[in-house]
PDB file of C-alpha atoms in Angstrom:
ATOM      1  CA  UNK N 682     -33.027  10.125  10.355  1.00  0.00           C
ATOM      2  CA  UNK N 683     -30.147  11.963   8.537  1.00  0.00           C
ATOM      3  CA  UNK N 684     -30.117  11.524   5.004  1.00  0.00           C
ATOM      4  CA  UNK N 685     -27.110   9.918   3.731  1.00  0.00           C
ATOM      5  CA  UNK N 686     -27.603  10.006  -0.057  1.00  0.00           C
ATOM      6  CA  UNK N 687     -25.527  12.855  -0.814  1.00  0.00           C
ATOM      7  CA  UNK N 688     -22.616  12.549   1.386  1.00  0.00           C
ATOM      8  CA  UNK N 689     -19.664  12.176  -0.130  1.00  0.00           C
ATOM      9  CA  UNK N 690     -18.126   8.249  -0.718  1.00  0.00           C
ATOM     10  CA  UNK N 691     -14.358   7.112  -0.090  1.00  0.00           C
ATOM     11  CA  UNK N 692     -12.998   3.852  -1.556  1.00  0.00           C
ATOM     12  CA  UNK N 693     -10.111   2.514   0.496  1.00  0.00           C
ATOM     13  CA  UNK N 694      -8.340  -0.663  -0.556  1.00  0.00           C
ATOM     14  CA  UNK N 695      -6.539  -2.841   1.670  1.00  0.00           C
ATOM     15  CA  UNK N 696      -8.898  -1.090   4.442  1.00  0.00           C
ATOM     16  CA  UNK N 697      -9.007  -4.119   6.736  1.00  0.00           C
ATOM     17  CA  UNK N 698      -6.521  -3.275   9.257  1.00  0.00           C
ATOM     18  CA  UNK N 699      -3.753  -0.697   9.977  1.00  0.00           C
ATOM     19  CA  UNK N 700      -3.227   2.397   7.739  1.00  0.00           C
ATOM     20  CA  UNK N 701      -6.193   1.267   5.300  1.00  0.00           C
ATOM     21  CA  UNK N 702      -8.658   0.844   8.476  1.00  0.00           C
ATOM     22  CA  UNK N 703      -7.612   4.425   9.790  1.00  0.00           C
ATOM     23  CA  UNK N 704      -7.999   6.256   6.294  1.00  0.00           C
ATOM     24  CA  UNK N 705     -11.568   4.454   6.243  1.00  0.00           C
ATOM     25  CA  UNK N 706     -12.137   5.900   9.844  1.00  0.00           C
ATOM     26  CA  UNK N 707     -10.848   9.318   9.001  1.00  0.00           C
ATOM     27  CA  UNK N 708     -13.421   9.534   6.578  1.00  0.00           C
ATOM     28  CA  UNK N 709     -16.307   8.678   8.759  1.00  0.00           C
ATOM     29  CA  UNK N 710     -15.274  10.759  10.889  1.00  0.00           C
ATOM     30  CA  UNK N 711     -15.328  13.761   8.151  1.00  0.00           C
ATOM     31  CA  UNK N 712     -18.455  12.670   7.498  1.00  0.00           C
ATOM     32  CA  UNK N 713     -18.552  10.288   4.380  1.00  0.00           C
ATOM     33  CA  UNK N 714     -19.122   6.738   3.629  1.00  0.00           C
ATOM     34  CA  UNK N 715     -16.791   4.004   2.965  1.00  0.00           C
ATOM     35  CA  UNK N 716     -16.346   0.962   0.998  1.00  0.00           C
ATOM     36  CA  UNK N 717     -13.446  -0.807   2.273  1.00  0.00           C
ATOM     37  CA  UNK N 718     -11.738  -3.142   0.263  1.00  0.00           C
ATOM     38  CA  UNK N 719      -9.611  -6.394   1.485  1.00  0.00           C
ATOM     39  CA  UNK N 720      -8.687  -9.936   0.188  1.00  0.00           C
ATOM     40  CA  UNK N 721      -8.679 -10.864   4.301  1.00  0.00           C
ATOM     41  CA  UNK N 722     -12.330 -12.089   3.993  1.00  0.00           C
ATOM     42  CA  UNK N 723     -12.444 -13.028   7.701  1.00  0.00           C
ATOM     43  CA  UNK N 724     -10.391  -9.888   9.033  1.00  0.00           C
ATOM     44  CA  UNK N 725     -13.026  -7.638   6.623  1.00  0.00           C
ATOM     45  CA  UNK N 726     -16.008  -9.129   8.060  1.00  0.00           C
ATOM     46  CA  UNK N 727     -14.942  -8.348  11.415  1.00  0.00           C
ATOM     47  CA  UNK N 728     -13.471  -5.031  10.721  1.00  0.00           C
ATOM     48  CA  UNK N 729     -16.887  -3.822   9.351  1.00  0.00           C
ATOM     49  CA  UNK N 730     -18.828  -5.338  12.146  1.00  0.00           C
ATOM     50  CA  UNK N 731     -16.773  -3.536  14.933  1.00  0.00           C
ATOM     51  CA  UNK N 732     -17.202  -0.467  12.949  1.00  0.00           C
ATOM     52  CA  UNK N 733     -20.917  -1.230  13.497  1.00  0.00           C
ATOM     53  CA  UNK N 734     -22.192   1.628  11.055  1.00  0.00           C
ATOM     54  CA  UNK N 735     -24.144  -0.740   8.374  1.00  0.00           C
ATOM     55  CA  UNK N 736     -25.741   2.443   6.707  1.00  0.00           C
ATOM     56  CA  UNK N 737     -22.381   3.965   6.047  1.00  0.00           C
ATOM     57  CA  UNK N 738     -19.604   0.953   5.539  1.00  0.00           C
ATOM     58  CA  UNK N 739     -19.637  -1.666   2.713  1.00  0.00           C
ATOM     59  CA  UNK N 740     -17.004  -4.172   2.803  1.00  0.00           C
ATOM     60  CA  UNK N 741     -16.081  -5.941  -0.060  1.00  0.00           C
ATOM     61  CA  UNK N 742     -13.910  -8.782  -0.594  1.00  0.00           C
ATOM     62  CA  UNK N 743     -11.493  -8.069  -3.591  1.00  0.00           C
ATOM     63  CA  UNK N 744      -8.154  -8.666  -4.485  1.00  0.00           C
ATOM     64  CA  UNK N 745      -7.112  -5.354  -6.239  1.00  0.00           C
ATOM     65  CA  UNK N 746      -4.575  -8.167  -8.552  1.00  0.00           C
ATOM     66  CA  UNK N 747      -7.714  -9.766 -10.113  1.00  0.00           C
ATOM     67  CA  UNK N 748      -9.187  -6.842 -12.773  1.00  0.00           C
ATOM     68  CA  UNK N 749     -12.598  -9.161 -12.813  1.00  0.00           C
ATOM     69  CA  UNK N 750     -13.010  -8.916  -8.911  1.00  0.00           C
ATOM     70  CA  UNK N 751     -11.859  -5.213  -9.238  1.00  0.00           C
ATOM     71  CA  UNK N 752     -14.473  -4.605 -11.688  1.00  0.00           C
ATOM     72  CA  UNK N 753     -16.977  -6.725  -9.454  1.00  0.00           C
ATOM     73  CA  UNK N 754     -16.326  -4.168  -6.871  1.00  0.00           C
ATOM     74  CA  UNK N 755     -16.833  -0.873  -8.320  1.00  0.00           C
ATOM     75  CA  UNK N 756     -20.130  -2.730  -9.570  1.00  0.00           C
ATOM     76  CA  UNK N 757     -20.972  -3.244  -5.581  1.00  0.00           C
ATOM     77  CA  UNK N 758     -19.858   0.075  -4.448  1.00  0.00           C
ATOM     78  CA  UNK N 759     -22.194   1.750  -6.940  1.00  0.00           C
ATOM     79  CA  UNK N 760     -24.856  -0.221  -6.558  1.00  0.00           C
ATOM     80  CA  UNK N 761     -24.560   0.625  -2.576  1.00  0.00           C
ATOM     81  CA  UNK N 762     -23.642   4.368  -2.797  1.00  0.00           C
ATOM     82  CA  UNK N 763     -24.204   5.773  -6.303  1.00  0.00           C
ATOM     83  CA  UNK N 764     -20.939   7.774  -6.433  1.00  0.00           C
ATOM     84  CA  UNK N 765     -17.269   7.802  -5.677  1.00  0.00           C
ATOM     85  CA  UNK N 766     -15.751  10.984  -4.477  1.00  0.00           C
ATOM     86  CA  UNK N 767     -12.350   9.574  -3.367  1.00  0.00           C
ATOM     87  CA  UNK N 768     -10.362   6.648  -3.965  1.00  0.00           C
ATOM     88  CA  UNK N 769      -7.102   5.491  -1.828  1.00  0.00           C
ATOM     89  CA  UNK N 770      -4.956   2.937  -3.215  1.00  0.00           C
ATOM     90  CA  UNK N 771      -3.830   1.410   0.093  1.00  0.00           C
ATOM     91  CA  UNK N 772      -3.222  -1.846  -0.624  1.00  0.00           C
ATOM     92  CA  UNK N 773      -0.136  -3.746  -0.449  1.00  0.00           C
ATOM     93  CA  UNK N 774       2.423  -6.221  -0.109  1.00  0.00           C
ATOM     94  CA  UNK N 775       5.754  -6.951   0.755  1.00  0.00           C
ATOM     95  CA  UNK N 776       8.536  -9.504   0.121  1.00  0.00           C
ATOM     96  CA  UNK N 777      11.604  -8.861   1.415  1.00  0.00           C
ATOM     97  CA  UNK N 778      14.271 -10.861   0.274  1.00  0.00           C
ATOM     98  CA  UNK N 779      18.044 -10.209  -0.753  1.00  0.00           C
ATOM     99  CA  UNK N 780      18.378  -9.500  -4.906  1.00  0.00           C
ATOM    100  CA  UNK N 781      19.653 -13.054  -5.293  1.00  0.00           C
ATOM    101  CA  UNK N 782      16.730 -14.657  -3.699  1.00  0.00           C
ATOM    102  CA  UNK N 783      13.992 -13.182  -5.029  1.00  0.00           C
ATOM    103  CA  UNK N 784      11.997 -15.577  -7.297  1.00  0.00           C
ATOM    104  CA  UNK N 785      10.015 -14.052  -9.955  1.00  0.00           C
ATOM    105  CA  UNK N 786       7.214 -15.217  -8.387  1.00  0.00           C
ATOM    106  CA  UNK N 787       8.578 -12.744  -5.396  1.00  0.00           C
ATOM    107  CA  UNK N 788       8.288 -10.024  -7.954  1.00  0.00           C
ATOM    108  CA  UNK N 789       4.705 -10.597  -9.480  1.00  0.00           C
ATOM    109  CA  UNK N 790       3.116 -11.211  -6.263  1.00  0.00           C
ATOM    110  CA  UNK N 791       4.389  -7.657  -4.698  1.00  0.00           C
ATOM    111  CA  UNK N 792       4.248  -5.724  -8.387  1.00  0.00           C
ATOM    112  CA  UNK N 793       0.350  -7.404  -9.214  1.00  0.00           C
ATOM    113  CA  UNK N 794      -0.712  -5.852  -6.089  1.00  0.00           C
ATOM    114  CA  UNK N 795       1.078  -2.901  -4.951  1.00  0.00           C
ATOM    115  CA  UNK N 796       1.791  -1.621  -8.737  1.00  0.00           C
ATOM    116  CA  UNK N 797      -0.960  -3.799 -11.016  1.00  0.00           C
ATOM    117  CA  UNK N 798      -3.812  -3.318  -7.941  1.00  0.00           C
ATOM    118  CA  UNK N 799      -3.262   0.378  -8.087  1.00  0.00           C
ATOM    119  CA  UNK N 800      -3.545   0.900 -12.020  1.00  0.00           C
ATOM    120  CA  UNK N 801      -6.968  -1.425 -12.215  1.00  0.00           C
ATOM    121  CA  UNK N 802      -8.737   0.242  -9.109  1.00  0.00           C
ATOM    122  CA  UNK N 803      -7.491   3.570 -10.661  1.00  0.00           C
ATOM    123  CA  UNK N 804      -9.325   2.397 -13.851  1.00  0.00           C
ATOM    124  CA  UNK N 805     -12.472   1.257 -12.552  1.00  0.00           C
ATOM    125  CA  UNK N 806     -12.848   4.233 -10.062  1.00  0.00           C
ATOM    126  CA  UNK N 807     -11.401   7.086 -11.751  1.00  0.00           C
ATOM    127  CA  UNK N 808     -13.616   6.438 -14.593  1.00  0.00           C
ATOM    128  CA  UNK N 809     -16.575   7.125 -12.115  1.00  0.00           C
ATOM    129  CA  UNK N 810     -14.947  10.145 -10.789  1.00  0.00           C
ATOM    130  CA  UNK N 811     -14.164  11.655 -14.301  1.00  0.00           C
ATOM    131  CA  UNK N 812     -17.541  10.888 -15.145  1.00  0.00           C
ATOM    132  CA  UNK N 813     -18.694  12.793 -12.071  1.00  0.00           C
ATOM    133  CA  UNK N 814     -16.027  15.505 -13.086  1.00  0.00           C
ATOM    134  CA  UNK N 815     -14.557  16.135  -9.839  1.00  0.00           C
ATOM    135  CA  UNK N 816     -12.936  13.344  -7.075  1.00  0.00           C
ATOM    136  CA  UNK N 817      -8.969  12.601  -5.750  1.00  0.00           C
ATOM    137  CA  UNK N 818      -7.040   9.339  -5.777  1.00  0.00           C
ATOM    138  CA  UNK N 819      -4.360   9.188  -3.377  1.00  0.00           C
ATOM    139  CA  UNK N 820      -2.051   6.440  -3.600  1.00  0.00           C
ATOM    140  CA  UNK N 821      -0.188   4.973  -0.664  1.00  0.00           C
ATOM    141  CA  UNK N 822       3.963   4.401  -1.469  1.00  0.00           C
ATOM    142  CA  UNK N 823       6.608   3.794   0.947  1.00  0.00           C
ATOM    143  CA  UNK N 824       9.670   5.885   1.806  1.00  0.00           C
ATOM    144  CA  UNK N 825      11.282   2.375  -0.042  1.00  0.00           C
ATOM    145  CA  UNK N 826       9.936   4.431  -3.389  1.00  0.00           C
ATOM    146  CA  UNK N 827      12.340   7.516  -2.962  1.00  0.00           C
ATOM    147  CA  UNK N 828      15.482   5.551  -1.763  1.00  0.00           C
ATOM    148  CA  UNK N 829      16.671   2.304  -1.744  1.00  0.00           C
ATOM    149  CA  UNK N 830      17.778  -0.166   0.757  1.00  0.00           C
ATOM    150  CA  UNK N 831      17.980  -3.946   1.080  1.00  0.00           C
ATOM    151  CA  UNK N 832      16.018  -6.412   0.636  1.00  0.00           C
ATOM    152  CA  UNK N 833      13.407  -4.166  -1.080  1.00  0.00           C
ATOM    153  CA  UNK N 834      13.699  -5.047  -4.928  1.00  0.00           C
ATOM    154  CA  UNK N 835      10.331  -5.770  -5.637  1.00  0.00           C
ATOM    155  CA  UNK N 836       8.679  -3.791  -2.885  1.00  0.00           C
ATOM    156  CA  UNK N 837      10.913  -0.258  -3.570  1.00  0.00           C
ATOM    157  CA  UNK N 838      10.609  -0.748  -7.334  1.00  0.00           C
ATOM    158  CA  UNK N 839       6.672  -1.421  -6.920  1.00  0.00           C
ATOM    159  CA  UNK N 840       6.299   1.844  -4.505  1.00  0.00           C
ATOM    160  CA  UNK N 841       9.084   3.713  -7.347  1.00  0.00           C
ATOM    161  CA  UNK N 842       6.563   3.283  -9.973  1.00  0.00           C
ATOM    162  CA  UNK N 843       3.226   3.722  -8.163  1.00  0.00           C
ATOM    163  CA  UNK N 844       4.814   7.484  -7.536  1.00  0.00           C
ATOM    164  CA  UNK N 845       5.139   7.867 -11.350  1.00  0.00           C
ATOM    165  CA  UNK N 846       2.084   5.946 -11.898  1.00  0.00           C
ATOM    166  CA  UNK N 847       0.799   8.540  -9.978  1.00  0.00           C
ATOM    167  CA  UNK N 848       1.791  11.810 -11.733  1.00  0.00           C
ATOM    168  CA  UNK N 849       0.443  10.180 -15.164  1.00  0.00           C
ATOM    169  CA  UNK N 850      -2.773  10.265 -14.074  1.00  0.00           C
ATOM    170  CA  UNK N 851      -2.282  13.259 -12.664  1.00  0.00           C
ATOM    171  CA  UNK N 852      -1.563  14.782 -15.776  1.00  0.00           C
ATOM    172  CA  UNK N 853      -4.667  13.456 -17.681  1.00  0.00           C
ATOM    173  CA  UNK N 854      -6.958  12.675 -14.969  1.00  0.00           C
ATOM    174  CA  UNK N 855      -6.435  16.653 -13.752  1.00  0.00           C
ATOM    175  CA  UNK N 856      -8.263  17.938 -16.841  1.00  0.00           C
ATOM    176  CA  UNK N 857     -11.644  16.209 -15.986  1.00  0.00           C
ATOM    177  CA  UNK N 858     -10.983  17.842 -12.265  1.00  0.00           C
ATOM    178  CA  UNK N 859     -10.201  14.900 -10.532  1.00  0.00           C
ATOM    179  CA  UNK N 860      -6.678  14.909  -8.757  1.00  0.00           C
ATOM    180  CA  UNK N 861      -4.196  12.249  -8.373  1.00  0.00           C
ATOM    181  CA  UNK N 862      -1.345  12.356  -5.483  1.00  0.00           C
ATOM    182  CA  UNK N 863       0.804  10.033  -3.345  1.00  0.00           C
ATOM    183  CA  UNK N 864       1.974   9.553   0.162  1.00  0.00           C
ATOM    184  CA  UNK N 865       5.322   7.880   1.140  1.00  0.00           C
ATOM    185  CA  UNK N 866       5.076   6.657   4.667  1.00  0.00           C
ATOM    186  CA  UNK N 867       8.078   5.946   6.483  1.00  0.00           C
ATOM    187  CA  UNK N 868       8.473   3.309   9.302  1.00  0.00           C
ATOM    188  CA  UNK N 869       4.949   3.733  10.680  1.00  0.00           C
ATOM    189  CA  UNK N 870       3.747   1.900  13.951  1.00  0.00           C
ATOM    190  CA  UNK N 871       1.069  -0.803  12.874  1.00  0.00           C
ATOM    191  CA  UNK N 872       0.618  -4.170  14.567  1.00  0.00           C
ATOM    192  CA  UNK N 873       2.750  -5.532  11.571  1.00  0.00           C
ATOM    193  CA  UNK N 874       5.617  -3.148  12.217  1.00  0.00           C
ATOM    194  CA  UNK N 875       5.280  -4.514  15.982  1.00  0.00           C
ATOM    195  CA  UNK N 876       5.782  -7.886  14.985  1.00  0.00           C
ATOM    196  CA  UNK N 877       8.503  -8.196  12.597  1.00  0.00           C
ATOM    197  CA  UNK N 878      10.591  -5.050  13.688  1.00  0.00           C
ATOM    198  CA  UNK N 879      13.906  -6.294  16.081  1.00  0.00           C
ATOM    199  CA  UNK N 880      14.940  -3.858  18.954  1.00  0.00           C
ATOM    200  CA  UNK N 881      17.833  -3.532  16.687  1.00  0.00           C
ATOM    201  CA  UNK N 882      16.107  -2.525  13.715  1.00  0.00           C
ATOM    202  CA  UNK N 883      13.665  -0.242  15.642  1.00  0.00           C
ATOM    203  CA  UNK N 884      16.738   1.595  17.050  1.00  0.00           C
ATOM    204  CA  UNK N 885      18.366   1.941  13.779  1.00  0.00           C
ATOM    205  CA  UNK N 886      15.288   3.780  12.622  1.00  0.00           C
ATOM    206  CA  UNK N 887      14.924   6.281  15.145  1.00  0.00           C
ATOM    207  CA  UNK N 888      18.504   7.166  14.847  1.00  0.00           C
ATOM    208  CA  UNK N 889      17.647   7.736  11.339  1.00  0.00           C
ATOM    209  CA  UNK N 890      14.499   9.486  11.330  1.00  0.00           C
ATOM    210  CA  UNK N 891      15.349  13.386  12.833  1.00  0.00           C
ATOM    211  CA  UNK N 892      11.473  13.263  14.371  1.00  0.00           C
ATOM    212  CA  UNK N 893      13.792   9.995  16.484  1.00  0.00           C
ATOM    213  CA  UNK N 894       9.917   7.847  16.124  1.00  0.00           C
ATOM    214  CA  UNK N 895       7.917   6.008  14.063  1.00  0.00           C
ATOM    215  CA  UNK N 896       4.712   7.468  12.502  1.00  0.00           C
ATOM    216  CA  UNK N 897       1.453   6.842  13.373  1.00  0.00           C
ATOM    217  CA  UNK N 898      -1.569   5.087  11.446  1.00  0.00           C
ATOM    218  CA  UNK N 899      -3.498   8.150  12.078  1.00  0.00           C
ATOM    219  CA  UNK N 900      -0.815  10.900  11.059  1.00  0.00           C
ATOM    220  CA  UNK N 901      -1.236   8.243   7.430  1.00  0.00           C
ATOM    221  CA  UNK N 902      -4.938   8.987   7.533  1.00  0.00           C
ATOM    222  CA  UNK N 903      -4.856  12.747   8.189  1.00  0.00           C
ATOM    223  CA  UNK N 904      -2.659  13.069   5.438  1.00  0.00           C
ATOM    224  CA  UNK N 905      -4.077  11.233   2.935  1.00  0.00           C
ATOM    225  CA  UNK N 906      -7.474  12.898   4.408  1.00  0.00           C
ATOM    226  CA  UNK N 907      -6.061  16.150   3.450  1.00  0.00           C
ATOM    227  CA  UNK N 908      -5.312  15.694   0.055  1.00  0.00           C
ATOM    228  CA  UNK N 909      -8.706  14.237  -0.303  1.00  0.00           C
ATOM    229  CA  UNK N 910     -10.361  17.130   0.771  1.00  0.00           C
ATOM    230  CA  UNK N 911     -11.214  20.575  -0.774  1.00  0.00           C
ATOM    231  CA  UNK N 912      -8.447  22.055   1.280  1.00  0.00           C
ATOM    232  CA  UNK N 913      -6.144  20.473  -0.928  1.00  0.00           C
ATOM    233  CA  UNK N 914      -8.149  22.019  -4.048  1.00  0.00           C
ATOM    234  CA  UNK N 915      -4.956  23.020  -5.829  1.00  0.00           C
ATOM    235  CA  UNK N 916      -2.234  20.069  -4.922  1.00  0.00           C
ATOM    236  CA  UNK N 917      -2.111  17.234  -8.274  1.00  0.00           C
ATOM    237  CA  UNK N 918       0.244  15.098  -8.983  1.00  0.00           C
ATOM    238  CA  UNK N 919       2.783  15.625  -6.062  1.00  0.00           C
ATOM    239  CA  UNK N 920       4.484  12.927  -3.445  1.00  0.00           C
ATOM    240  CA  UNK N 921       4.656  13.506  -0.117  1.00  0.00           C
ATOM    241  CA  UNK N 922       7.085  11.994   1.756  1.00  0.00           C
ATOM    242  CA  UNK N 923       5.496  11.538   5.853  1.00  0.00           C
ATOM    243  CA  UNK N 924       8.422   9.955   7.602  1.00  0.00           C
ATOM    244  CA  UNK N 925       9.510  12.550  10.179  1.00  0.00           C
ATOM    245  CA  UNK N 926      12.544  13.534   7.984  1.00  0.00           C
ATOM    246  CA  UNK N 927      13.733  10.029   7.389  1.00  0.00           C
ATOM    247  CA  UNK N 928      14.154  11.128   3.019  1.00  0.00           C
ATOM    248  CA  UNK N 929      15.764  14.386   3.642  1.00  0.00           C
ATOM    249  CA  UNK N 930      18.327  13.034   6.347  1.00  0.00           C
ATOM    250  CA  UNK N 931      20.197  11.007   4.302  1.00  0.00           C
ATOM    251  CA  UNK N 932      22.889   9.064   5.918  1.00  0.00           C
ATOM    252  CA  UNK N 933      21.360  10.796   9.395  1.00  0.00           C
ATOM    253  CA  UNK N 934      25.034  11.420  10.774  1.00  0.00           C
ATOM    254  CA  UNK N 935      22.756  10.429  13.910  1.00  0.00           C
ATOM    255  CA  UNK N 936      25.772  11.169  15.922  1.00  0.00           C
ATOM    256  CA  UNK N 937      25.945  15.206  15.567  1.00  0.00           C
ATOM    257  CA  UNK N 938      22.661  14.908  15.667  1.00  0.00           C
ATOM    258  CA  UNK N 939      22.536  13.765  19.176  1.00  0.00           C
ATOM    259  CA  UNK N 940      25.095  16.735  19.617  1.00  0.00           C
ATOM    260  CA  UNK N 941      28.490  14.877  19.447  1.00  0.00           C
ATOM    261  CA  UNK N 942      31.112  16.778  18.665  1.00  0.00           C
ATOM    262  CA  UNK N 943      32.808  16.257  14.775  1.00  0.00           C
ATOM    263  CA  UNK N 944      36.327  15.836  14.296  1.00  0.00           C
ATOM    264  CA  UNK N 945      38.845  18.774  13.339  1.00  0.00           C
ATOM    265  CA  UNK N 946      38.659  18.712   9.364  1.00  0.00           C
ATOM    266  CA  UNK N 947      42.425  18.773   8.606  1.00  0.00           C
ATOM    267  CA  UNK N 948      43.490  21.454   6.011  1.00  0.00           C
ATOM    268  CA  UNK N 949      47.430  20.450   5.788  1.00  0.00           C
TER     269      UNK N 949
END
């Protein structure tokens, strides 16, 4: 039987489903073990059972909001695996509601989770990897983090900060060798996208995005895979916009794009 004790060991929040359940596979499939994190008890449970690798998968129920059940997690993942090479701040939340609409409740819920879950997992598991003196954290934005659109107040301002969130520990987290970077998805294809995205809306994306698609859940994982890895040795404190072009288009001017032809500028 292989031994497993020194293989490396990836900490994925909100690893129940979509981009947080392909990270976690990415991983196993690069050979380390993972300790998924999820407040979806039920959706966990099963999650971990299809994966059907006991030895190498620890789910743990946690809401990444709560610093006691955070801290009762890193407790559980050492206790399992002894280590933490890699942590990926996945988990998140979304309200999206006009400025005028959003409650303050609105804005706790999305900011204790996508901005508060991100700082007390960072906490807890960075301290094990500076310990260690050598690890990565990446932290998964949103495209909503770079520019802004509507009804994101709470959700763009919560992915805004994790990006500078991000470079802080970068900066101080970097001199005990562990490295600290972020991803900003763009419309990505999960079940959830699926659901609540209108033919309309869909089409309004892909004449946005120059790529014309959405992303995938596994073009997610092999990025943030990447910058986990020693191939990304050298890369702190940077964001990484995966979104087919969506940041750099701008208004898109989908039109020319599609190879219309612009009007005569007049000069008179």
């Amino acid at each position: 039987m292989t031994d497993l004790s020194s293989s490396r060991v990836a900490v994925v929040t909100g690893g129940a489903r979509g981009i947080g359940l392909a990270i976690g596979q990415w991983f196993l499939a690069h050979g380390h073990r993972v300790a998924l994190l999820d407040n979806d008890h039920a959706t966990l449970d099963i999650t971990v059972s299809k994966l059907a690798q006991p030895e190498r998968v620890l789910g743990v129920h946690c809401d990444v909001s709560d610093p006691l059940q955070v801290e009762a997690a890193a407790k559980a993942v050492i206790d399992r695996f002894a280590r933490v090479d890699a942590l990926v701040n996945n988990a998140g939340v979304a309200v999206f509601k006009r400025v005028a609409e959003t409650t303050f409740a609105d804005w706790r819920t999305v900011l204790g989770t996508n901005l508060d879950g991100a700082f007390l997992c960072t906490q807890a598991f960075g301290a094990l990897m500076v310990k260690a003196g050598s690890g990565a954290v990446v932290n998964v934005a949103s495209i909503s983090g770079l520019r802004a659109s509507t009804l994101r107040v709470a959700y763009g301002t919560s992915k805004a900060a994790l990006i500078h969130l991000t470079k802080q520990y970068a900066v101080e987290l970097g001199n005990a060798g562990v490295r600290v970077n972020v991803i900003a998805p763009g419309p990505v294809d999960t079940e959830m996208a699926k659901l609540v995205h209108s033919v309309a809306i869909r089409s309004d994306y892909y004449d946005a995005i120059p790529l014309g698609r959405y992303g995938s859940v596994e073009e997610m994982a092999n990025t943030v895979g990447f910058l986990c890895s020693d191939e990304a040795s050298f890369i702190n404190g940077q964001v990484l916009a995966v979104d087919g072009g969506f940041d750099a288009a701008g208004v898109g001017l989908p039109t020319l794009r599609r190879g219309g032809s612009a009007a005569p500028a007049d000069h008179a």
